[in-house]
XYZ file of C-alpha atoms in Angstrom:
672
model
C 210.463 290.989 132.907
C 211.109 288.758 129.945
C 208.168 287.318 128.080
C 208.052 283.722 126.918
C 207.416 283.069 123.285
C 203.905 281.956 122.376
C 201.524 281.223 119.560
C 198.191 283.036 119.391
C 195.280 281.549 117.563
C 191.649 282.096 116.864
C 190.486 278.892 118.443
C 191.331 276.741 121.423
C 193.972 274.883 119.431
C 196.750 275.849 117.052
C 194.806 274.638 114.024
C 191.430 276.340 113.706
C 189.516 276.628 110.449
C 191.818 279.452 109.394
C 194.994 277.383 109.654
C 194.480 274.473 107.369
C 196.347 273.543 104.235
C 198.672 275.365 101.980
C 197.332 278.772 101.246
C 196.790 280.377 104.602
C 198.905 283.491 104.313
C 202.047 284.202 106.289
C 200.896 282.568 109.523
C 197.849 282.121 111.679
C 198.271 283.638 115.122
C 195.512 285.065 116.620
C 194.501 283.300 115.690
C 192.174 283.117 118.614
C 193.355 284.407 117.386
C 193.470 283.500 120.033
C 191.028 286.092 119.965
C 187.935 292.034 122.948
C 187.402 293.933 126.001
C 190.975 295.071 126.283
C 191.571 291.997 128.397
C 193.899 289.461 127.045
C 191.449 286.817 128.036
C 190.079 287.344 124.546
C 193.268 285.922 123.071
C 194.086 282.236 122.932
C 197.702 281.307 123.275
C 200.137 278.498 122.843
C 203.756 278.207 123.880
C 206.292 276.188 121.952
C 208.566 273.482 123.222
C 210.788 273.749 120.132
C 211.820 277.287 120.939
C 211.946 277.034 124.695
C 215.726 277.116 124.769
C 216.337 279.110 121.589
C 213.763 281.855 121.869
C 216.296 284.518 120.984
C 215.696 283.846 117.289
C 212.747 286.239 117.576
C 215.329 288.993 117.699
C 218.649 289.446 116.018
C 221.371 286.984 116.988
C 223.262 289.888 118.533
C 220.402 290.903 120.841
C 221.351 290.787 124.498
C 219.311 288.325 126.595
C 217.882 291.051 128.794
C 216.466 292.755 125.733
C 214.576 289.785 124.420
C 210.869 290.536 124.091
C 208.302 288.081 122.833
C 204.564 288.224 122.552
C 203.500 287.728 126.134
C 201.076 284.929 126.874
C 197.751 286.654 127.155
C 196.286 287.003 130.603
C 192.727 287.890 131.307
C 193.723 290.882 133.376
C 196.471 293.440 133.289
C 197.923 296.032 135.533
C 196.139 299.317 135.740
C 197.337 301.830 133.146
C 199.423 303.724 135.651
C 201.045 300.684 137.198
C 204.596 299.835 136.206
C 205.357 296.507 134.667
C 205.689 293.743 137.203
C 209.186 292.522 137.923
C 210.189 288.943 138.164
C 211.118 287.838 141.668
C 214.759 287.206 142.391
C 214.051 283.649 143.548
C 212.696 281.411 140.768
C 209.084 280.309 141.137
C 209.010 276.615 140.421
C 205.902 274.865 139.170
C 205.522 271.175 139.895
C 205.479 268.937 136.843
C 202.006 267.771 137.823
C 200.725 271.354 137.625
C 202.226 271.827 134.160
C 200.692 268.582 132.947
C 197.303 269.412 134.446
C 197.349 272.844 132.810
C 198.473 271.686 129.371
C 196.668 268.357 129.006
C 193.221 269.812 128.121
C 194.763 271.150 124.921
C 195.157 267.585 123.678
C 191.390 267.120 123.567
C 190.682 270.725 122.571
C 193.035 270.590 119.586
C 191.672 267.222 118.501
C 188.083 268.510 118.531
C 188.925 271.389 116.189
C 189.878 269.150 113.244
C 186.547 267.375 112.643
C 184.682 270.683 112.937
C 187.025 272.395 110.502
C 187.363 269.537 108.004
C 184.603 266.959 108.309
C 181.527 268.766 109.638
C 180.352 270.371 106.392
C 180.456 267.257 104.214
C 178.973 265.170 107.044
C 175.900 267.387 107.091
C 175.686 267.912 103.326
C 176.310 264.344 102.131
C 175.195 262.198 105.078
C 172.484 264.247 106.806
C 171.505 265.941 103.499
C 171.282 269.486 104.846
C 171.530 272.084 102.039
C 174.990 273.625 101.714
C 173.591 277.136 102.059
C 172.020 276.242 105.411
C 175.366 274.867 106.613
C 177.005 278.133 105.558
C 174.348 280.109 107.421
C 174.864 278.066 110.594
C 178.624 278.609 110.441
C 178.202 282.347 109.899
C 175.913 282.631 112.926
C 178.144 280.493 115.126
C 181.416 282.215 114.309
C 179.944 285.722 114.531
C 178.578 284.773 117.942
C 181.977 283.372 118.902
C 183.740 286.620 118.002
C 181.249 288.652 120.040
C 181.328 286.465 123.156
C 185.118 286.341 123.525
C 185.493 289.877 124.927
C 182.362 289.446 127.027
C 183.794 286.307 128.614
C 187.086 288.065 129.260
C 185.213 290.855 131.031
C 183.135 288.399 133.086
C 186.116 286.264 134.089
C 188.152 289.289 135.147
C 185.388 290.411 137.497
C 184.314 287.052 138.902
C 184.748 286.733 142.656
C 184.164 283.312 144.188
C 185.740 280.979 146.759
C 187.101 278.962 143.807
C 188.699 281.934 142.046
C 187.979 283.784 138.811
C 188.969 281.160 136.265
C 188.265 277.685 137.606
C 184.461 277.919 138.005
C 184.038 278.834 134.354
C 186.293 276.026 133.157
C 184.343 273.535 135.259
C 181.103 274.681 133.590
C 182.269 275.404 130.050
C 184.173 272.189 129.293
C 181.285 269.740 129.826
C 178.905 272.133 128.060
C 181.194 272.239 125.016
C 181.669 268.460 125.161
C 177.921 267.799 125.153
C 177.412 270.250 122.287
C 180.247 268.595 120.349
C 178.653 265.166 120.697
C 175.222 266.539 119.785
C 176.653 268.317 116.737
C 177.757 264.999 115.242
C 174.642 263.036 116.286
C 171.569 264.757 114.828
C 168.433 262.647 115.384
C 167.794 260.355 112.434
C 164.111 261.291 112.483
C 164.887 264.894 111.510
C 164.250 266.058 107.983
C 166.902 268.315 106.349
C 165.240 271.439 107.740
C 165.200 270.103 111.293
C 168.780 268.867 110.972
C 169.830 272.313 109.736
C 168.274 273.904 112.812
C 170.008 271.276 114.982
C 173.356 272.130 113.399
C 172.822 275.844 113.932
C 171.923 275.389 117.615
C 174.695 272.927 118.480
C 177.330 274.896 116.536
C 176.509 278.069 118.464
C 176.358 276.221 121.794
C 179.689 274.512 121.151
C 181.492 277.782 120.517
C 179.795 279.367 123.512
C 181.009 276.528 125.737
C 184.460 276.727 124.176
C 184.630 280.436 124.960
C 183.527 279.830 128.553
C 186.334 277.355 129.232
C 189.099 278.589 126.906
C 189.219 282.279 127.819
C 189.702 281.622 131.572
C 192.095 278.741 130.815
C 194.508 280.826 128.818
C 194.130 283.698 131.229
C 195.154 281.409 134.082
C 198.482 280.268 132.616
C 200.554 283.444 132.981
C 199.125 283.905 136.481
C 200.597 280.643 137.728
C 204.160 281.973 137.666
C 205.999 285.174 136.803
C 209.295 283.365 136.224
C 210.475 283.447 132.588
C 211.826 279.902 132.456
C 208.839 278.409 134.236
C 206.445 280.160 131.875
C 208.400 278.868 128.905
C 208.226 275.357 130.322
C 204.511 275.656 131.118
C 203.585 276.806 127.625
C 205.963 274.308 126.068
C 204.027 271.469 127.694
C 200.796 273.087 126.586
C 201.944 273.302 122.973
C 203.189 269.741 123.061
C 199.716 268.531 123.987
C 198.231 270.671 121.197
C 200.546 269.159 118.592
C 199.759 265.643 119.810
C 196.016 266.299 119.673
C 196.303 267.738 116.185
C 198.211 264.750 114.829
C 195.787 262.272 116.394
C 192.753 264.111 115.030
C 194.302 264.399 111.576
C 193.998 260.631 111.211
C 191.367 259.189 113.540
C 188.043 260.822 112.481
C 188.376 259.874 108.832
C 189.596 256.376 109.650
C 186.700 255.784 112.047
C 184.223 257.080 109.477
C 185.722 254.814 106.819
C 185.614 251.771 109.115
C 182.324 252.269 111.005
C 180.380 254.575 108.720
C 180.066 258.342 109.018
C 177.419 258.500 111.748
C 179.005 255.874 114.005
C 182.580 256.995 113.359
C 182.025 260.642 114.198
C 179.791 259.704 117.141
C 182.466 257.616 118.836
C 185.149 260.206 118.150
C 182.926 262.938 119.632
C 182.048 260.866 122.691
C 185.664 259.904 123.325
C 187.257 263.307 122.965
C 184.317 265.224 124.427
C 184.492 263.079 127.560
C 188.254 263.485 127.667
C 187.910 267.273 127.428
C 185.560 267.404 130.408
C 187.710 265.043 132.505
C 190.947 266.923 131.766
C 189.412 270.289 132.622
C 187.920 268.961 135.832
C 191.367 267.612 136.694
C 192.826 271.066 136.005
C 190.219 272.685 138.266
C 190.979 270.175 141.012
C 194.791 270.234 140.761
C 195.593 273.885 139.996
C 195.007 276.754 142.404
C 194.745 280.403 141.396
C 197.025 283.050 142.863
C 194.987 285.673 144.744
C 197.566 288.430 144.137
C 196.430 288.647 140.493
C 192.756 289.147 141.329
C 192.826 292.914 141.891
C 194.508 294.044 138.693
C 192.461 296.556 136.728
C 191.846 295.751 133.041
C 192.668 298.397 130.474
C 189.579 299.916 128.818
C 188.530 298.482 125.457
C 188.142 301.499 123.189
C 191.380 303.289 124.143
C 193.248 299.998 123.876
C 191.978 299.444 120.335
C 192.789 303.000 119.258
C 196.295 302.869 120.688
C 197.038 299.631 118.898
C 195.751 300.925 115.557
C 197.963 304.014 115.781
C 200.967 301.799 115.200
C 201.360 302.009 111.422
C 203.728 299.039 111.304
C 201.120 296.952 113.076
C 198.500 298.122 110.594
C 200.686 296.844 107.761
C 201.267 293.540 109.520
C 197.579 293.149 110.300
C 196.662 293.879 106.695
C 198.906 291.012 105.547
C 197.138 288.630 107.853
C 193.642 289.907 107.063
C 194.267 289.478 103.334
C 195.143 285.855 103.956
C 192.208 285.398 106.336
C 189.770 286.292 103.565
C 190.417 282.811 102.139
C 192.112 281.254 105.175
C 189.456 278.634 105.950
C 188.747 277.638 102.345
C 191.270 274.754 102.146
C 189.965 273.123 105.314
C 186.319 273.641 104.411
C 186.563 272.371 100.827
C 189.184 269.645 101.203
C 186.609 266.833 101.653
C 184.709 268.013 98.569
C 187.950 268.298 96.581
C 189.010 264.776 97.517
C 185.553 263.264 97.005
C 184.449 264.942 93.783
C 187.706 265.944 92.050
C 190.242 263.265 93.020
C 187.498 260.596 93.328
C 189.387 257.880 95.257
C 187.618 254.694 96.241
C 187.521 255.641 99.948
C 187.532 259.460 100.276
C 187.441 259.704 104.093
C 190.457 257.393 104.369
C 192.415 259.564 101.936
C 191.418 262.738 103.772
C 193.070 261.323 106.902
C 196.211 260.465 104.932
C 196.448 263.927 103.382
C 195.931 265.701 106.719
C 198.585 263.551 108.376
C 201.038 264.340 105.571
C 200.354 268.066 105.767
C 200.636 268.472 109.527
C 203.372 265.873 109.884
C 205.691 267.594 107.408
C 204.906 270.924 109.059
C 206.119 269.805 112.459
C 208.999 267.826 110.945
C 210.401 270.899 109.192
C 210.025 273.273 112.149
C 213.696 272.956 113.237
C 214.810 273.835 109.699
C 212.720 277.002 109.724
C 214.083 277.903 113.157
C 217.601 277.522 111.760
C 216.785 279.633 108.687
C 215.216 282.396 110.760
C 218.293 282.577 112.973
C 220.714 282.616 110.040
C 218.894 284.717 107.437
C 216.491 286.759 109.534
C 212.820 286.485 110.325
C 211.550 288.587 107.449
C 213.293 286.531 104.758
C 212.139 283.266 106.320
C 208.620 284.666 106.587
C 208.571 285.689 102.922
C 209.915 282.300 101.845
C 207.086 280.595 103.731
C 204.684 282.394 101.399
C 206.379 280.742 98.434
C 205.403 277.219 99.414
C 201.915 278.390 100.422
C 201.343 280.045 97.041
C 202.978 277.381 94.884
C 201.322 274.529 96.770
C 197.862 276.014 96.361
C 198.438 276.805 92.708
C 199.664 273.281 91.974
C 196.512 271.748 93.439
C 194.448 273.416 90.726
C 196.106 271.263 88.066
C 195.514 267.834 89.603
C 192.530 265.684 88.736
C 190.921 262.294 89.148
C 193.302 259.667 90.495
C 196.235 262.022 91.142
C 196.564 260.896 94.762
C 200.356 260.565 94.853
C 200.780 263.987 93.266
C 198.480 265.568 95.861
C 200.427 263.909 98.673
C 203.688 265.376 97.364
C 202.140 268.832 96.977
C 200.734 268.747 100.512
C 204.113 267.650 101.884
C 205.700 270.661 100.148
C 203.000 273.065 101.306
C 202.928 271.607 104.809
C 206.681 272.046 105.210
C 206.109 275.762 105.827
C 203.064 275.319 108.055
C 205.015 275.377 111.324
C 207.085 278.325 110.105
C 203.925 280.394 109.928
C 203.098 279.397 113.491
C 206.252 280.759 115.096
C 207.401 283.491 112.695
C 204.173 285.454 112.972
C 204.292 285.987 116.738
C 208.040 286.674 116.562
C 207.491 289.432 113.986
C 204.520 290.756 115.926
C 206.818 291.046 118.955
C 209.058 293.428 116.981
C 206.005 295.536 116.157
C 205.110 295.710 119.842
C 208.666 296.826 120.593
C 208.115 299.700 118.153
C 204.944 300.563 120.061
C 206.922 300.574 123.304
C 209.310 303.109 121.791
C 206.356 305.504 121.452
C 204.337 304.661 124.557
C 206.805 303.297 127.092
C 204.426 300.376 127.761
C 204.364 296.680 126.891
C 200.883 296.012 125.473
C 200.952 292.505 124.071
C 197.520 291.726 125.496
C 195.800 294.582 123.665
C 197.472 293.671 120.379
C 196.501 290.036 120.755
C 192.917 290.827 121.721
C 192.344 293.111 118.726
C 194.066 290.610 116.428
C 191.813 287.817 117.659
C 188.493 289.584 117.183
C 189.302 291.121 113.788
C 190.592 287.900 112.298
C 187.639 285.915 113.613
C 185.280 288.147 111.685
C 187.499 288.113 108.589
C 187.595 284.319 108.436
C 183.792 283.964 108.408
C 183.457 284.589 104.633
C 185.950 281.836 103.830
C 184.021 279.441 106.073
C 180.683 280.189 104.477
C 180.757 281.785 101.024
C 182.394 278.807 99.217
C 179.591 276.525 100.411
C 176.939 279.023 99.336
C 178.587 279.393 95.916
C 178.618 275.628 95.333
C 174.961 275.470 96.325
C 174.077 278.214 93.856
C 175.865 276.311 91.062
C 173.751 273.218 91.605
C 175.780 271.008 93.944
C 174.027 267.706 94.674
C 175.361 265.293 97.319
C 176.568 261.779 96.576
C 176.386 262.031 92.792
C 178.790 262.881 89.985
C 179.076 266.675 90.010
C 178.608 268.725 86.873
C 181.762 270.072 85.184
C 180.760 273.537 86.392
C 180.633 272.459 90.047
C 183.883 270.479 89.765
C 185.653 273.473 88.272
C 184.277 275.705 91.042
C 185.564 273.318 93.716
C 189.041 273.270 92.157
C 189.152 277.021 91.585
C 187.900 278.032 95.030
C 189.996 275.387 96.798
C 193.250 276.231 95.000
C 193.201 279.520 93.094
C 191.444 281.763 95.617
C 193.898 281.033 98.468
C 196.839 281.239 96.060
C 195.701 284.684 94.916
C 195.403 286.081 98.440
C 198.733 284.502 99.418
C 200.372 286.292 96.493
C 198.806 289.644 97.422
C 199.761 289.165 101.077
C 203.334 288.386 100.004
C 203.458 291.665 98.067
C 202.284 293.643 101.083
C 204.659 291.781 103.415
C 207.617 292.877 101.298
C 207.058 296.410 102.617
C 207.416 295.381 106.261
C 210.057 297.866 107.447
C 211.588 296.405 110.611
C 214.865 294.698 109.806
C 217.463 293.405 112.231
C 219.325 296.727 112.158
C 216.132 298.754 112.609
C 215.167 296.602 115.548
C 218.480 297.300 117.274
C 217.820 301.031 116.868
C 214.324 300.619 118.303
C 215.769 298.986 121.402
C 218.426 301.650 121.685
C 215.607 304.211 121.741
C 213.716 302.277 124.402
C 216.835 302.182 126.571
C 217.333 305.924 126.037
C 213.793 306.600 127.252
C 214.445 304.513 130.350
C 217.395 306.798 131.107
C 215.164 309.843 130.637
C 216.740 310.846 127.297
C 215.065 311.592 123.971
C 215.156 308.954 121.232
C 214.842 308.936 117.456
C 212.286 306.875 115.570
C 214.475 304.853 113.153
C 211.633 304.620 110.612
C 210.693 308.314 110.419
C 213.586 310.236 111.964
C 211.221 311.953 114.414
C 212.754 312.839 117.789
C 210.667 311.384 120.613
C 210.795 312.752 124.164
C 210.366 310.212 126.961
C 206.705 309.115 127.246
C 206.338 310.672 130.695
C 207.403 314.100 129.407
C 204.558 314.645 126.931
C 202.239 316.798 129.030
C 199.398 314.318 129.662
C 199.137 312.016 132.667
C 198.406 308.353 132.035
C 194.814 308.283 133.330
C 193.812 311.314 131.292
C 195.492 309.909 128.198
C 193.562 306.649 128.487
C 190.285 308.533 128.848
C 190.927 310.838 125.887
C 191.767 307.858 123.710
C 188.055 307.064 123.582
C 188.037 309.695 120.838
C 189.976 310.334 117.639
C 192.316 313.291 117.246
C 189.844 314.798 114.769
C 187.019 314.586 117.296
C 189.163 316.255 119.953
C 190.091 319.048 117.537
C 186.389 319.690 116.973
C 185.952 319.924 120.734
C 188.478 322.769 120.789
C 186.468 324.618 118.147
C 182.837 323.630 118.720
C 182.609 322.391 122.301
C 182.153 319.081 124.106
C 178.699 318.403 122.627
C 180.325 317.251 119.380
C 181.770 314.186 121.111
C 178.354 312.903 122.150
C 176.885 313.677 118.747
C 179.613 311.771 116.898
C 179.648 308.736 119.191
C 175.856 308.473 119.349
C 175.564 308.874 115.588
C 177.986 306.037 114.869
C 176.261 303.856 117.448
C 172.856 304.375 115.821
C 174.225 303.756 112.315
C 175.804 300.492 113.492
C 172.579 299.374 115.162
C 170.640 300.157 111.993
C 173.004 298.022 109.900
C 172.772 295.200 112.413
C 168.990 295.335 112.426
C 168.817 295.451 108.638
C 171.063 292.399 108.288
C 169.119 290.427 110.883
C 165.748 291.390 109.383
C 166.809 290.464 105.860
C 168.105 287.082 107.011
C 164.898 286.349 108.908
C 162.778 287.260 105.892
C 164.943 285.387 103.371
C 165.307 282.150 105.330
C 161.863 280.722 105.895
C 162.518 277.057 105.169
C 165.791 275.449 106.249
C 165.194 272.509 103.944
C 165.821 274.783 100.944
C 168.938 276.624 99.826
C 168.889 280.153 101.308
C 171.325 281.616 98.780
C 174.430 283.724 99.273
C 172.927 287.028 100.449
C 171.637 285.822 103.864
C 175.140 284.591 104.690
C 176.605 287.991 103.800
C 173.835 289.688 105.801
C 174.748 287.676 108.899
C 178.392 288.719 108.613
C 177.392 292.380 108.201
C 175.014 292.162 111.163
C 177.680 290.633 113.401
C 180.312 293.231 112.543
C 177.761 296.042 112.898
C 176.666 294.801 116.313
C 180.243 294.723 117.564
C 180.724 298.274 116.277
C 177.527 299.346 118.039
C 178.934 298.050 121.331
C 182.228 299.812 120.619
C 180.527 303.160 120.031
C 178.153 302.674 122.984
C 181.216 302.686 125.230
C 182.279 305.931 123.546
C 178.843 307.425 124.216
C 179.338 306.879 127.932
C 182.797 308.475 127.778
C 181.367 311.453 125.855
C 178.744 311.984 128.564
C 181.456 311.919 131.238
C 183.531 314.427 129.266
C 180.568 316.759 128.925
C 180.099 316.721 132.691
C 183.795 317.254 133.433
C 185.608 318.945 130.533
C 189.397 318.719 130.309
C 191.704 321.709 130.056
C 192.258 322.711 126.377
C 196.028 322.789 126.935
C 195.939 319.120 127.928
C 193.784 318.353 124.888
C 196.334 319.985 122.592
C 199.200 318.080 124.224
C 197.324 314.811 123.798
C 196.577 315.547 120.140
C 200.258 316.283 119.516
C 201.334 313.065 121.207
C 198.931 310.928 119.165
C 199.315 312.508 115.723
C 202.971 311.958 114.890
C 204.145 310.286 111.676
C 204.212 306.830 113.229
C 201.036 307.109 115.257
C 198.627 309.090 113.129
C 195.021 308.108 113.750
């Protein structure tokens, strides 16, 4: 069955904190990305109306239509490992226009709510509410670490929910109003609070907002692919969804700053939050009322988390692609976070919030305006070349911003137009290239596993973006930032350098790594020739390594056993052959305890270091929170492996099967 093209992000809209302004690296899928329990519910997705009728650009122009493969819109459940891929029915499944509108419309409000959180929230709390920058950084670190951890949990819960109203709709009905209330509260801290109390208010509402967002967004984007299995109808459904996202983004680029400039910061953000928070709840309730779930999807068995992660990471081409994105994610949220400070304290216009709205509108507007040109270039010159060229504007735009100063408003507008022109290219080229990587995985495994790739991508990039959301604020605080006054030359230089040079540097490094991406148009044709050979029962050759690959079903290990053994590395299984099954439990339990110790140490240090939220906590507590969050997720990962190790000890597997599994997972392209 063909897969419709989609965008994956790390938030409930195409423009989270990691996707703002010129220096985000090659693209930002997901990002939420889209954001995991092995269920694609942990990945947030967006279709594209631009490419609905020309989706074949994701492959070579010569690719036959039946061979087109795109990143599949993530669903919060998948077939059991042994089940064959579902086939599209012969008769098209038509969705009423009202259903498509009801499904896509919530993205208008969801996308609009992302912008003020990504752009305006920090300076609102630092310069209006007077919360120390380090406390704001700490709140963001806690909230985003919590967000990354709850995504896979929500996917697991939604998959297993059984109610008269279905698996998805009850959670959307609860999560949307909860997120809306938290959003309003986030921008309306009580005026009686001192900076310490306001910092605690920010921390609580920030965490609650992302919890509510997870509760509604994961089931929402899991529901979409379940509404129809028809290729064209899915493309249409996700095209409407993306259209609403683009509209919400453009509206939110302008309105929050204009309201703040006209009504004052407190009143402006309050009315924006009330309006779009209410709209979010109403649109999701309309979705719950209008759209019905299909019961035939309810009994699909999700793939297990740990084996899914290991299988994805065996793909060395994916590891290279992921490294490009992670390099860019290290600084991905810096432009959005620091833009208000750059405009206010470096450019120094008379009305900073008004100019922020203008600059955002220029950036996003030119991005969407130039999307058809990038589509044309990708079809004519190839995806890789277009992808690499998109780095050029990202790098040069960021670098140019370092050299502007007070009053250079026109120059900044021109630079942002240039940098924004490649913004949309990064949205569609990333998923298209990722689809080629998944095709390479299919050559080795015989399975389409878009959901597992998207889920891993989402969680990893969410953790990687936390430093760029938090560390710049903590650095400015340590250098003596003071709100609403002329900043010292040291602080002004730090704002310019972090805002411009840091993203430019990571974009340049990511470009260098991306040059080594090996799948060209010709290589991709060979990959598909190999996939077709496997379908006929013939051996195929890996075009990247020259290794001859027997059909996946002829490798001596049945599918269920292979999934179970993938809880462990090839090295661990080799030790089982020499030292016995007890080594599995020892290794898994050891890693679990080490991860828990790191998590506890980070949490304890933060608790001890942050006693008074009215004072700057410094940089180390922010880093400790990030370490604790990553360590906790690793502890959960290894706890699942502990359970598998106990099961293996009770029921050992034949050594011959172990050896066959090790051989099948240790080839040149899949080495663990």
